[in-house]
Tab-separated table of C-alpha atoms (C1' of nucleotides) in Angstrom:
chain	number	residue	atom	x	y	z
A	1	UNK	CA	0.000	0.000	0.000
A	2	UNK	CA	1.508	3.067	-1.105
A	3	UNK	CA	0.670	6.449	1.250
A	4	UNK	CA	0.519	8.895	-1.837
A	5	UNK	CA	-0.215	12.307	-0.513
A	6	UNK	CA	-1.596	14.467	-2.904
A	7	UNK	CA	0.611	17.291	-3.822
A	8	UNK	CA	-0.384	21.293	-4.258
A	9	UNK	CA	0.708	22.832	-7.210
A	10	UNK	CA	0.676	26.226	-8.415
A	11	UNK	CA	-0.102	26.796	-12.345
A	12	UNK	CA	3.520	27.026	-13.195
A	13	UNK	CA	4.144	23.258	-11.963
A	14	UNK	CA	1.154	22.384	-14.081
A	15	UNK	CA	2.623	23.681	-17.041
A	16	UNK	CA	6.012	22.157	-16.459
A	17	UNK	CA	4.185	18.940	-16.077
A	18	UNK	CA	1.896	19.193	-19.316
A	19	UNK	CA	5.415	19.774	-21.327
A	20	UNK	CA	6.927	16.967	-19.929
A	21	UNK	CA	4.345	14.615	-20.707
A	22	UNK	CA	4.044	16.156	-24.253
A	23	UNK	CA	8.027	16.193	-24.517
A	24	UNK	CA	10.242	14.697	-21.776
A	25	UNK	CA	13.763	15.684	-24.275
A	26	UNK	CA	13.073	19.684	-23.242
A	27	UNK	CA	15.644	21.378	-21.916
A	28	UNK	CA	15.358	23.486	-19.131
A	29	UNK	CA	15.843	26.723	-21.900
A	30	UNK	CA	13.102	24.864	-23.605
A	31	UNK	CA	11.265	24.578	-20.850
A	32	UNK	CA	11.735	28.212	-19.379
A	33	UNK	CA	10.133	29.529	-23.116
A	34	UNK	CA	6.605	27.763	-22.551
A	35	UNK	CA	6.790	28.594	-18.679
A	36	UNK	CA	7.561	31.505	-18.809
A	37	UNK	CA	10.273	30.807	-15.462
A	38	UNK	CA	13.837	31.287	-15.517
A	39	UNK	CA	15.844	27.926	-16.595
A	40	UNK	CA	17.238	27.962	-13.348
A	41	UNK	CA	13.354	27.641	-11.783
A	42	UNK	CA	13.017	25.109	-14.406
A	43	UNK	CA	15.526	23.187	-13.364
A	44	UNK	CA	14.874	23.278	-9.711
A	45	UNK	CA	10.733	22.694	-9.883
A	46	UNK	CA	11.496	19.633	-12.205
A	47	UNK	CA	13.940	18.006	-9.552
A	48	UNK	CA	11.297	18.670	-6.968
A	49	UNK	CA	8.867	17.400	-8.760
A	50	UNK	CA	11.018	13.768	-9.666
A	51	UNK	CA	11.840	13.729	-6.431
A	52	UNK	CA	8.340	13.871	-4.723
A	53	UNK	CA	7.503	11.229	-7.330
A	54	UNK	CA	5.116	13.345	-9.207
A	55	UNK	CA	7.280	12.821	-12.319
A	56	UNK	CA	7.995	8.685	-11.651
A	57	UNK	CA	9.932	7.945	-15.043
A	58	UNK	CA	10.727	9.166	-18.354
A	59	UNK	CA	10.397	6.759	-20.930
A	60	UNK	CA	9.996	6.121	-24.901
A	61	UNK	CA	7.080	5.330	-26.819
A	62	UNK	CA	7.507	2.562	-29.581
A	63	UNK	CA	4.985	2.425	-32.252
A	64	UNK	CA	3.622	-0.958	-32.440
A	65	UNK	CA	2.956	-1.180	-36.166
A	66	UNK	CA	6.273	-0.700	-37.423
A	67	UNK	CA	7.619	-3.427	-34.714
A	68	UNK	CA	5.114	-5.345	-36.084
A	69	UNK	CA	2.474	-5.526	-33.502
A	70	UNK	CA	-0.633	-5.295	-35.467
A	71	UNK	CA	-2.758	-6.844	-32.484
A	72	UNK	CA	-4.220	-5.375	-29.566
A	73	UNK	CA	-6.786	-6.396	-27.225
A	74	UNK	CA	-8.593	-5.720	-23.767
A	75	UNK	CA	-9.321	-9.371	-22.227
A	76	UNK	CA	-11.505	-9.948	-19.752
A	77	UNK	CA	-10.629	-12.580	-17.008
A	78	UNK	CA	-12.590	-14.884	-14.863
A	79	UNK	CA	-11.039	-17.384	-12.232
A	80	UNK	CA	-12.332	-20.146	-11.504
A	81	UNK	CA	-11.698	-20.206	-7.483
A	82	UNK	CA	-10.640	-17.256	-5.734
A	83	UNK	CA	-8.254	-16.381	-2.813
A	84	UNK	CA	-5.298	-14.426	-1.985
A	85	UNK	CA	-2.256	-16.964	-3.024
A	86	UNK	CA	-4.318	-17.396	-6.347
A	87	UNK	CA	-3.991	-14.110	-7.104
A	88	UNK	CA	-0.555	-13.867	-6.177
A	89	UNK	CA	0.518	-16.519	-8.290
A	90	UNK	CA	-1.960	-15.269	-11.071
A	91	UNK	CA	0.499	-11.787	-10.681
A	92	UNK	CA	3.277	-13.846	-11.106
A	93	UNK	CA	2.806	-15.306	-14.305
A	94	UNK	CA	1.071	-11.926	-15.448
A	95	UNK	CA	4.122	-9.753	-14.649
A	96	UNK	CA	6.584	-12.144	-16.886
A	97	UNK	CA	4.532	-11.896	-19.804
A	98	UNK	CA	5.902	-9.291	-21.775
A	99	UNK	CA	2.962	-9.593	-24.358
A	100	UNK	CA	0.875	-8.139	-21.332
A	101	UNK	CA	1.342	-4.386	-21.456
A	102	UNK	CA	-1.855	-3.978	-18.207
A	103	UNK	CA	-3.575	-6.054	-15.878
A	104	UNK	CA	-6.027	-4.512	-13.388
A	105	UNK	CA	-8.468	-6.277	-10.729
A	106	UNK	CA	-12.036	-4.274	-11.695
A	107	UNK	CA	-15.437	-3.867	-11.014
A	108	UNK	CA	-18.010	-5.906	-12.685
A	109	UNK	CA	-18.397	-9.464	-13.839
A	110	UNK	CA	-14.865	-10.152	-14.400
A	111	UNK	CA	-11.582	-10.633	-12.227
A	112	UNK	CA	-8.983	-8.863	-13.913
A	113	UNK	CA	-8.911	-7.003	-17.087
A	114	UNK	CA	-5.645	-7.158	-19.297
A	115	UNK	CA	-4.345	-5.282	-22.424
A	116	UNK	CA	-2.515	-7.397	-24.447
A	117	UNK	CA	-0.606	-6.411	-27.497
A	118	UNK	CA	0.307	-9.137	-30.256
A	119	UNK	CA	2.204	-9.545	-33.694
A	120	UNK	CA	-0.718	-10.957	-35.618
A	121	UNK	CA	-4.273	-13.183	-34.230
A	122	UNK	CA	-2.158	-16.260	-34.592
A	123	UNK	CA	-0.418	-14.804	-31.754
A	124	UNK	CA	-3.005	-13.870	-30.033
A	125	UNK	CA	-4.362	-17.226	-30.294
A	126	UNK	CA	-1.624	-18.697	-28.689
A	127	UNK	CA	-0.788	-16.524	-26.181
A	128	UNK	CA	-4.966	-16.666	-24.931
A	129	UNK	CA	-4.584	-20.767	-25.626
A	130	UNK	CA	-1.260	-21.710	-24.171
A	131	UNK	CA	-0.592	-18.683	-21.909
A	132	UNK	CA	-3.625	-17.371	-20.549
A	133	UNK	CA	-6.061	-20.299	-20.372
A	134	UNK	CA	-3.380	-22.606	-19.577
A	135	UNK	CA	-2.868	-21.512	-16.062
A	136	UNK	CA	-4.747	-23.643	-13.358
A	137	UNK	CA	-7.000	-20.318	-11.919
A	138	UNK	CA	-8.434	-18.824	-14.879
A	139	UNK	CA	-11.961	-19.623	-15.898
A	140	UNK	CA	-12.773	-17.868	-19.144
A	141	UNK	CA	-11.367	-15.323	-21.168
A	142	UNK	CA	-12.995	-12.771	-23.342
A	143	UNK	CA	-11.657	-10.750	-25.942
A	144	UNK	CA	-11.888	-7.105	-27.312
A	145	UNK	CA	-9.911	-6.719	-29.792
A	146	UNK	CA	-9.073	-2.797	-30.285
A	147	UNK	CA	-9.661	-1.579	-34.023
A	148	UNK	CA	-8.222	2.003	-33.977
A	149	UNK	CA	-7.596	4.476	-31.572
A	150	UNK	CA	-9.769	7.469	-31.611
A	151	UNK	CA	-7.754	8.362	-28.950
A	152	UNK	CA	-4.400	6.989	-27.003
A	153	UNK	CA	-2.490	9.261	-24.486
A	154	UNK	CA	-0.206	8.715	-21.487
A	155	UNK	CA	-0.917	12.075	-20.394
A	156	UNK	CA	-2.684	13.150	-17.360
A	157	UNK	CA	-4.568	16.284	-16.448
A	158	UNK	CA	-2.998	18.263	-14.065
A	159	UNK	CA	-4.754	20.331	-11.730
A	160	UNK	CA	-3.270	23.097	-9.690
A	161	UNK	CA	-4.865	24.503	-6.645
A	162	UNK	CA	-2.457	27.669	-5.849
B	1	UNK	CA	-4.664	4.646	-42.787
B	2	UNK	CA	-0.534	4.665	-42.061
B	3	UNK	CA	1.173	2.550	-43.785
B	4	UNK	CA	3.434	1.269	-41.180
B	5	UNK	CA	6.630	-0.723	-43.008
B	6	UNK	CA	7.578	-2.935	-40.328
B	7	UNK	CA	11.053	-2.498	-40.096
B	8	UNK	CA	13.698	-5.438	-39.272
B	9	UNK	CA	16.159	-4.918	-36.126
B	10	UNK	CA	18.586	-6.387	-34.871
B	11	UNK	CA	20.035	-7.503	-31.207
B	12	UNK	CA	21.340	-4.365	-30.539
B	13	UNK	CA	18.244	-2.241	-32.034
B	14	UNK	CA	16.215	-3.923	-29.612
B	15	UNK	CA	18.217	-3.617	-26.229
B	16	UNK	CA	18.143	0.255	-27.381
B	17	UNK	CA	14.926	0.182	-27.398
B	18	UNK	CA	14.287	-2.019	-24.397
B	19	UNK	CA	16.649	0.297	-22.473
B	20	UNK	CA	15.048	3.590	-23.319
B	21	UNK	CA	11.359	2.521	-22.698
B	22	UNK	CA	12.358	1.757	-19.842
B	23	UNK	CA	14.399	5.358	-19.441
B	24	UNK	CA	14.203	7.935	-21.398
B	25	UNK	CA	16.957	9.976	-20.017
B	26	UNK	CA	19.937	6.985	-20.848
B	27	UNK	CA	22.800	9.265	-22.385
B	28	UNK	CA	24.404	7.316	-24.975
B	29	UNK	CA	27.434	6.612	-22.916
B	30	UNK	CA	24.946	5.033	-20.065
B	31	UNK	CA	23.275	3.161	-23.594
B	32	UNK	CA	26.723	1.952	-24.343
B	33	UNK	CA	27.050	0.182	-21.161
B	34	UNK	CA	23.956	-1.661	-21.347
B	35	UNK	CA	23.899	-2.317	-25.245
B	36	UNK	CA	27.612	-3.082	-25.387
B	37	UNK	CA	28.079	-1.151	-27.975
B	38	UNK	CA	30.186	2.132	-28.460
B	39	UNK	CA	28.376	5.518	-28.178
B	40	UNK	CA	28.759	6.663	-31.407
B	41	UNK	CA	27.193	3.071	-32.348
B	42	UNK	CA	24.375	4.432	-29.924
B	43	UNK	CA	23.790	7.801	-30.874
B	44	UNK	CA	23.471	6.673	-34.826
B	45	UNK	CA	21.519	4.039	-34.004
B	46	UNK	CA	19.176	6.386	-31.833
B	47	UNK	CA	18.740	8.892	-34.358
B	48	UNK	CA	17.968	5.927	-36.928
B	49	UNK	CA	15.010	4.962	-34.717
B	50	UNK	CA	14.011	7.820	-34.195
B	51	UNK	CA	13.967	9.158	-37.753
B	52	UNK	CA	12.261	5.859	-39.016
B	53	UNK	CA	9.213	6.465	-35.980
B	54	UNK	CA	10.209	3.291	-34.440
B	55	UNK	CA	10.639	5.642	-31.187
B	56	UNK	CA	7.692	8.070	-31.644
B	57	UNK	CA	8.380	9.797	-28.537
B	58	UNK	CA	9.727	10.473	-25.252
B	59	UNK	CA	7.138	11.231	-22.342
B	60	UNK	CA	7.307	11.873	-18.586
B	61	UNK	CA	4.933	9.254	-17.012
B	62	UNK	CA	3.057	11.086	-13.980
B	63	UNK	CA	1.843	9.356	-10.653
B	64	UNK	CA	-2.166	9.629	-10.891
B	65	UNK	CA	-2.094	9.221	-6.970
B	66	UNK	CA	-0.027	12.137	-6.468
B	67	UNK	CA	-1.898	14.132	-8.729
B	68	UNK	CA	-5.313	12.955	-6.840
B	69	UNK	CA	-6.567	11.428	-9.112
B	70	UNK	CA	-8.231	8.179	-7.264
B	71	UNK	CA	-10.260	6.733	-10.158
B	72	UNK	CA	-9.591	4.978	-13.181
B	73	UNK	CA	-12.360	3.046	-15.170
B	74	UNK	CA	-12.551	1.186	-18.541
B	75	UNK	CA	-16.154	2.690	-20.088
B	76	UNK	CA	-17.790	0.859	-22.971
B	77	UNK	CA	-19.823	3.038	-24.995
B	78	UNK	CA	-22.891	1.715	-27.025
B	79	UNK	CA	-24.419	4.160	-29.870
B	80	UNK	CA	-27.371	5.358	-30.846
B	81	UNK	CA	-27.529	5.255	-34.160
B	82	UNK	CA	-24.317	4.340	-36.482
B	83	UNK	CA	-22.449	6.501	-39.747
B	84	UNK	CA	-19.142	8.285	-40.467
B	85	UNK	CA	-20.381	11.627	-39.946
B	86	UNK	CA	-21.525	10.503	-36.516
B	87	UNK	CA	-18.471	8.603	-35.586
B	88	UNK	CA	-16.523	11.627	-36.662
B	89	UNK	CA	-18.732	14.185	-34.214
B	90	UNK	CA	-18.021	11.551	-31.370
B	91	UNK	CA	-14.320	11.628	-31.868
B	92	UNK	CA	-14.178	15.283	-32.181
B	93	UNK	CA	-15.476	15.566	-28.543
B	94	UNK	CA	-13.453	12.694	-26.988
B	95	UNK	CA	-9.997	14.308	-28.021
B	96	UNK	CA	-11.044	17.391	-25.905
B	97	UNK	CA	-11.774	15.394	-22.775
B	98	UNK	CA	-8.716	15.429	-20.732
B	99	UNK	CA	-9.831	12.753	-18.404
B	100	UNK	CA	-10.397	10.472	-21.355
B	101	UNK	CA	-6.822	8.930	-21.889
B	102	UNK	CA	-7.841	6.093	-24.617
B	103	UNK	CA	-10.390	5.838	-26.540
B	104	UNK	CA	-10.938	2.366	-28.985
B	105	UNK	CA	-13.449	1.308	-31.269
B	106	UNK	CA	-13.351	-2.884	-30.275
B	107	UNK	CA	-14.975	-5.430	-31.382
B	108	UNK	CA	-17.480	-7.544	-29.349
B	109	UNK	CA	-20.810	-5.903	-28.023
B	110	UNK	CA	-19.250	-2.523	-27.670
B	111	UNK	CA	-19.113	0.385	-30.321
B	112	UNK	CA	-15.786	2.160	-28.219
B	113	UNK	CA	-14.020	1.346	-24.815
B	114	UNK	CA	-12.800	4.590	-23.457
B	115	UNK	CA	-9.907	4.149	-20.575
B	116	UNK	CA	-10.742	7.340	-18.318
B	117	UNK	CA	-9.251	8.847	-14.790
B	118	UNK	CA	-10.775	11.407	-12.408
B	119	UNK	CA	-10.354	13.136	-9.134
B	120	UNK	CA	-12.925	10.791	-7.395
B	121	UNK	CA	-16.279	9.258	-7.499
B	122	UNK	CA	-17.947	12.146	-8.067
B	123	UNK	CA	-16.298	13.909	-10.626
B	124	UNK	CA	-16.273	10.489	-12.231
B	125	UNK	CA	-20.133	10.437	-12.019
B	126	UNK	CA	-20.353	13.861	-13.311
B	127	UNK	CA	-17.933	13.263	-16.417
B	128	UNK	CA	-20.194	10.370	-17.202
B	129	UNK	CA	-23.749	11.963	-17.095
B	130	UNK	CA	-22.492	15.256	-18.356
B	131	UNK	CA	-20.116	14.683	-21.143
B	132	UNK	CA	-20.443	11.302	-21.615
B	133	UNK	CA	-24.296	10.269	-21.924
B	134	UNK	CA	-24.960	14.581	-22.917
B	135	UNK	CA	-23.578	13.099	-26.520
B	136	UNK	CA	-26.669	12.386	-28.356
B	137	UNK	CA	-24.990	9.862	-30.394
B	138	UNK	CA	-23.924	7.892	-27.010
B	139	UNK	CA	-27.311	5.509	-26.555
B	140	UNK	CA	-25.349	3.507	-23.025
B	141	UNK	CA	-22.545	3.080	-20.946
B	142	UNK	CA	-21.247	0.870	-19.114
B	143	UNK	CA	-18.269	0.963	-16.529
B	144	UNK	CA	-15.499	-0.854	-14.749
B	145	UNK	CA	-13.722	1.051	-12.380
B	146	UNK	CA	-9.933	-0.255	-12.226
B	147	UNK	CA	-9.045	-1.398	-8.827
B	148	UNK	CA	-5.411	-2.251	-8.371
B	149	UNK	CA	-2.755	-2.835	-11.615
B	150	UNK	CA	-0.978	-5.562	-11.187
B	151	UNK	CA	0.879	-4.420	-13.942
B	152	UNK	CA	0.872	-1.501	-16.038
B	153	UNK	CA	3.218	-0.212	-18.361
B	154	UNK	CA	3.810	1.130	-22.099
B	155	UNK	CA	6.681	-1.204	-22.822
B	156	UNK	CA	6.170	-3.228	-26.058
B	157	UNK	CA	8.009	-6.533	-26.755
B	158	UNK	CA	10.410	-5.820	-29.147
B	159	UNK	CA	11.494	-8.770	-31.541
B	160	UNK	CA	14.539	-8.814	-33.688
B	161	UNK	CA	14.649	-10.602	-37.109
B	162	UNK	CA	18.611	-10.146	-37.766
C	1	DT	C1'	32.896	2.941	-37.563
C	2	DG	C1'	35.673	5.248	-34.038
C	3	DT	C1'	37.855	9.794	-32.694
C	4	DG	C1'	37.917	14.482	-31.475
C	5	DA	C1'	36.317	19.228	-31.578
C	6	DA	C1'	32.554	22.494	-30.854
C	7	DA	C1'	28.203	23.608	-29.047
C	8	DA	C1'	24.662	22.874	-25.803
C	9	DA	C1'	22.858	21.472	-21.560
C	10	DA	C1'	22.939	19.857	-16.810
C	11	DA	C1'	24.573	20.065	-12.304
C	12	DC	C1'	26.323	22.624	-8.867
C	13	DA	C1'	28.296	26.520	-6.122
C	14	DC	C1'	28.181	31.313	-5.340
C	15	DG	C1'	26.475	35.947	-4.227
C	16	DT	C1'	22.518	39.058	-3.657
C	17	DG	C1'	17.991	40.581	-2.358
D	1	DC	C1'	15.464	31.351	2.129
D	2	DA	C1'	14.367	32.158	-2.696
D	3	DC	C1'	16.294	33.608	-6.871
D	4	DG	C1'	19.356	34.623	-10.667
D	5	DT	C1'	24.200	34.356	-12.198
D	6	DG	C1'	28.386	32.124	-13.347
D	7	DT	C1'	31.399	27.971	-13.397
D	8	DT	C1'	32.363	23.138	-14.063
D	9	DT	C1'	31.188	18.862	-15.929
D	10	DT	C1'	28.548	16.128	-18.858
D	11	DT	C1'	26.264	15.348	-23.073
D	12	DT	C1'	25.084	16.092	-27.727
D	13	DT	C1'	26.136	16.997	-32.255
D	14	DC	C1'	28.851	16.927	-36.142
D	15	DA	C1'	33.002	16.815	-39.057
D	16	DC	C1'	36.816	14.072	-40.185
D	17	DA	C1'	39.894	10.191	-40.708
DNA sequence: TGTGAAAAAAACACGTG
DNA sequence: CACGTGTTTTTTTCACA
């Protein structure tokens, strides 16, 4: 259980933070331009906010058609018998799975949800066949396979209080 | 409609990649050390990636906790009525929505699945009956709040060919 | 493909209000 | 203590061998 207080930030923060998760390669010049701060603030507010774990990573986003992922799905899980070493050996497998990009417990008929991404529905196939359904707890799967994205963002809103 | 060459990599392509999804921020002397490589190899190879879209971008990944924002929930959206002109209206709105992060047309029972955060219950409740359901094209909705990720990340597998 | 120079940026220390 | 300024070190970029 993580104790994740909720920080206040003033508009300037917010704007620092909407770069970043546009462009995490600015410079603190950069940076300073859209702020309107000195580089120097720039600099400072960004290492406060990494280190109060507002910012947790900076990382690079791959585009899964040209590495030849043409497959993605949301998959809903049922188990068959419940409990909490089940799950924790459900997590196991999940976590090693790199084909598994999320995995949430939810709300609603099913157990977990996952979001898989595959190279083609051959794939797919087998990872739901000899990956998914192949492990001792799960019930049923059932698959959505996403079509096209209307819509796909890492990005946040950030709201700012001072 | 991209057309999305896949593009073959090699062993060293794809610890790059592997390395900088999972940081951003690697310098290509840090890449070096992980990809065994040299850091000119590194900084070509980068630049290669990055010119063919392999690497679309580089984002800062924010904690929603810290930010308050408490709820998460997958929302399948059932229409109305169906047509391009109406599926064009609907997308028009959803890109505006901050607190809508994805937004797919799937297949399955489903005409979208929307993934969407907010500050709590309420505000969750109020982007639903407000913006969501206010659409005239949107005929139901249904919603499963995320409870705990047992995993969640944007890293893609990335096979090499070579 | 590695090496080295030049430019840019980051990290850090220093005064100043 | 907060802020800008200046210095040092690192990193990036690019030309050359």
């Amino acid at each position: 259980m993580k104790t994740a207080h909720v920080v206040e930030l003033d508009r300037q923060d917010a704007r620092i933070l909407d770069a970043l998760q546009d462009n995490a390669r600015l410079s603190n010049v950069e940076l300073s331009e859209i702020v309107h701060l000195s580089p120097s603030q720039c600099q400072r507010r960004r290492q406060r906010l990494e280190e109060m774990g507002i910012v947790q990573h900076y990382v690079a986003q791959l585009s899964p058609e040209k590495l030849g992922l043409t497959v993605m799905a949301l998959m809903s899980v049922t188990f068959e018998r419940h409990g909490e070493h089940i799950a924790q050996e459900f997590r196991e497998h999940i976590v090693d799975y790199p084909e598994i990009l999320e995995c949430w417990s939810v709300t609603g008929d099913a157990d977990y949800i996952l979001k898989v991404v595959a190279a083609d529905l051959k794939a797919f196939n087998d990872f739901m066949m000899y990956k998914l359904l192949s492990l001792p707890m799960v019930a049923n799967v059932r698959s959505n396979l996403l079509l096209e994205a209307l819509k796909s963002t890492t990005r946040l809103p950030v709201h700012y209080g001072r």
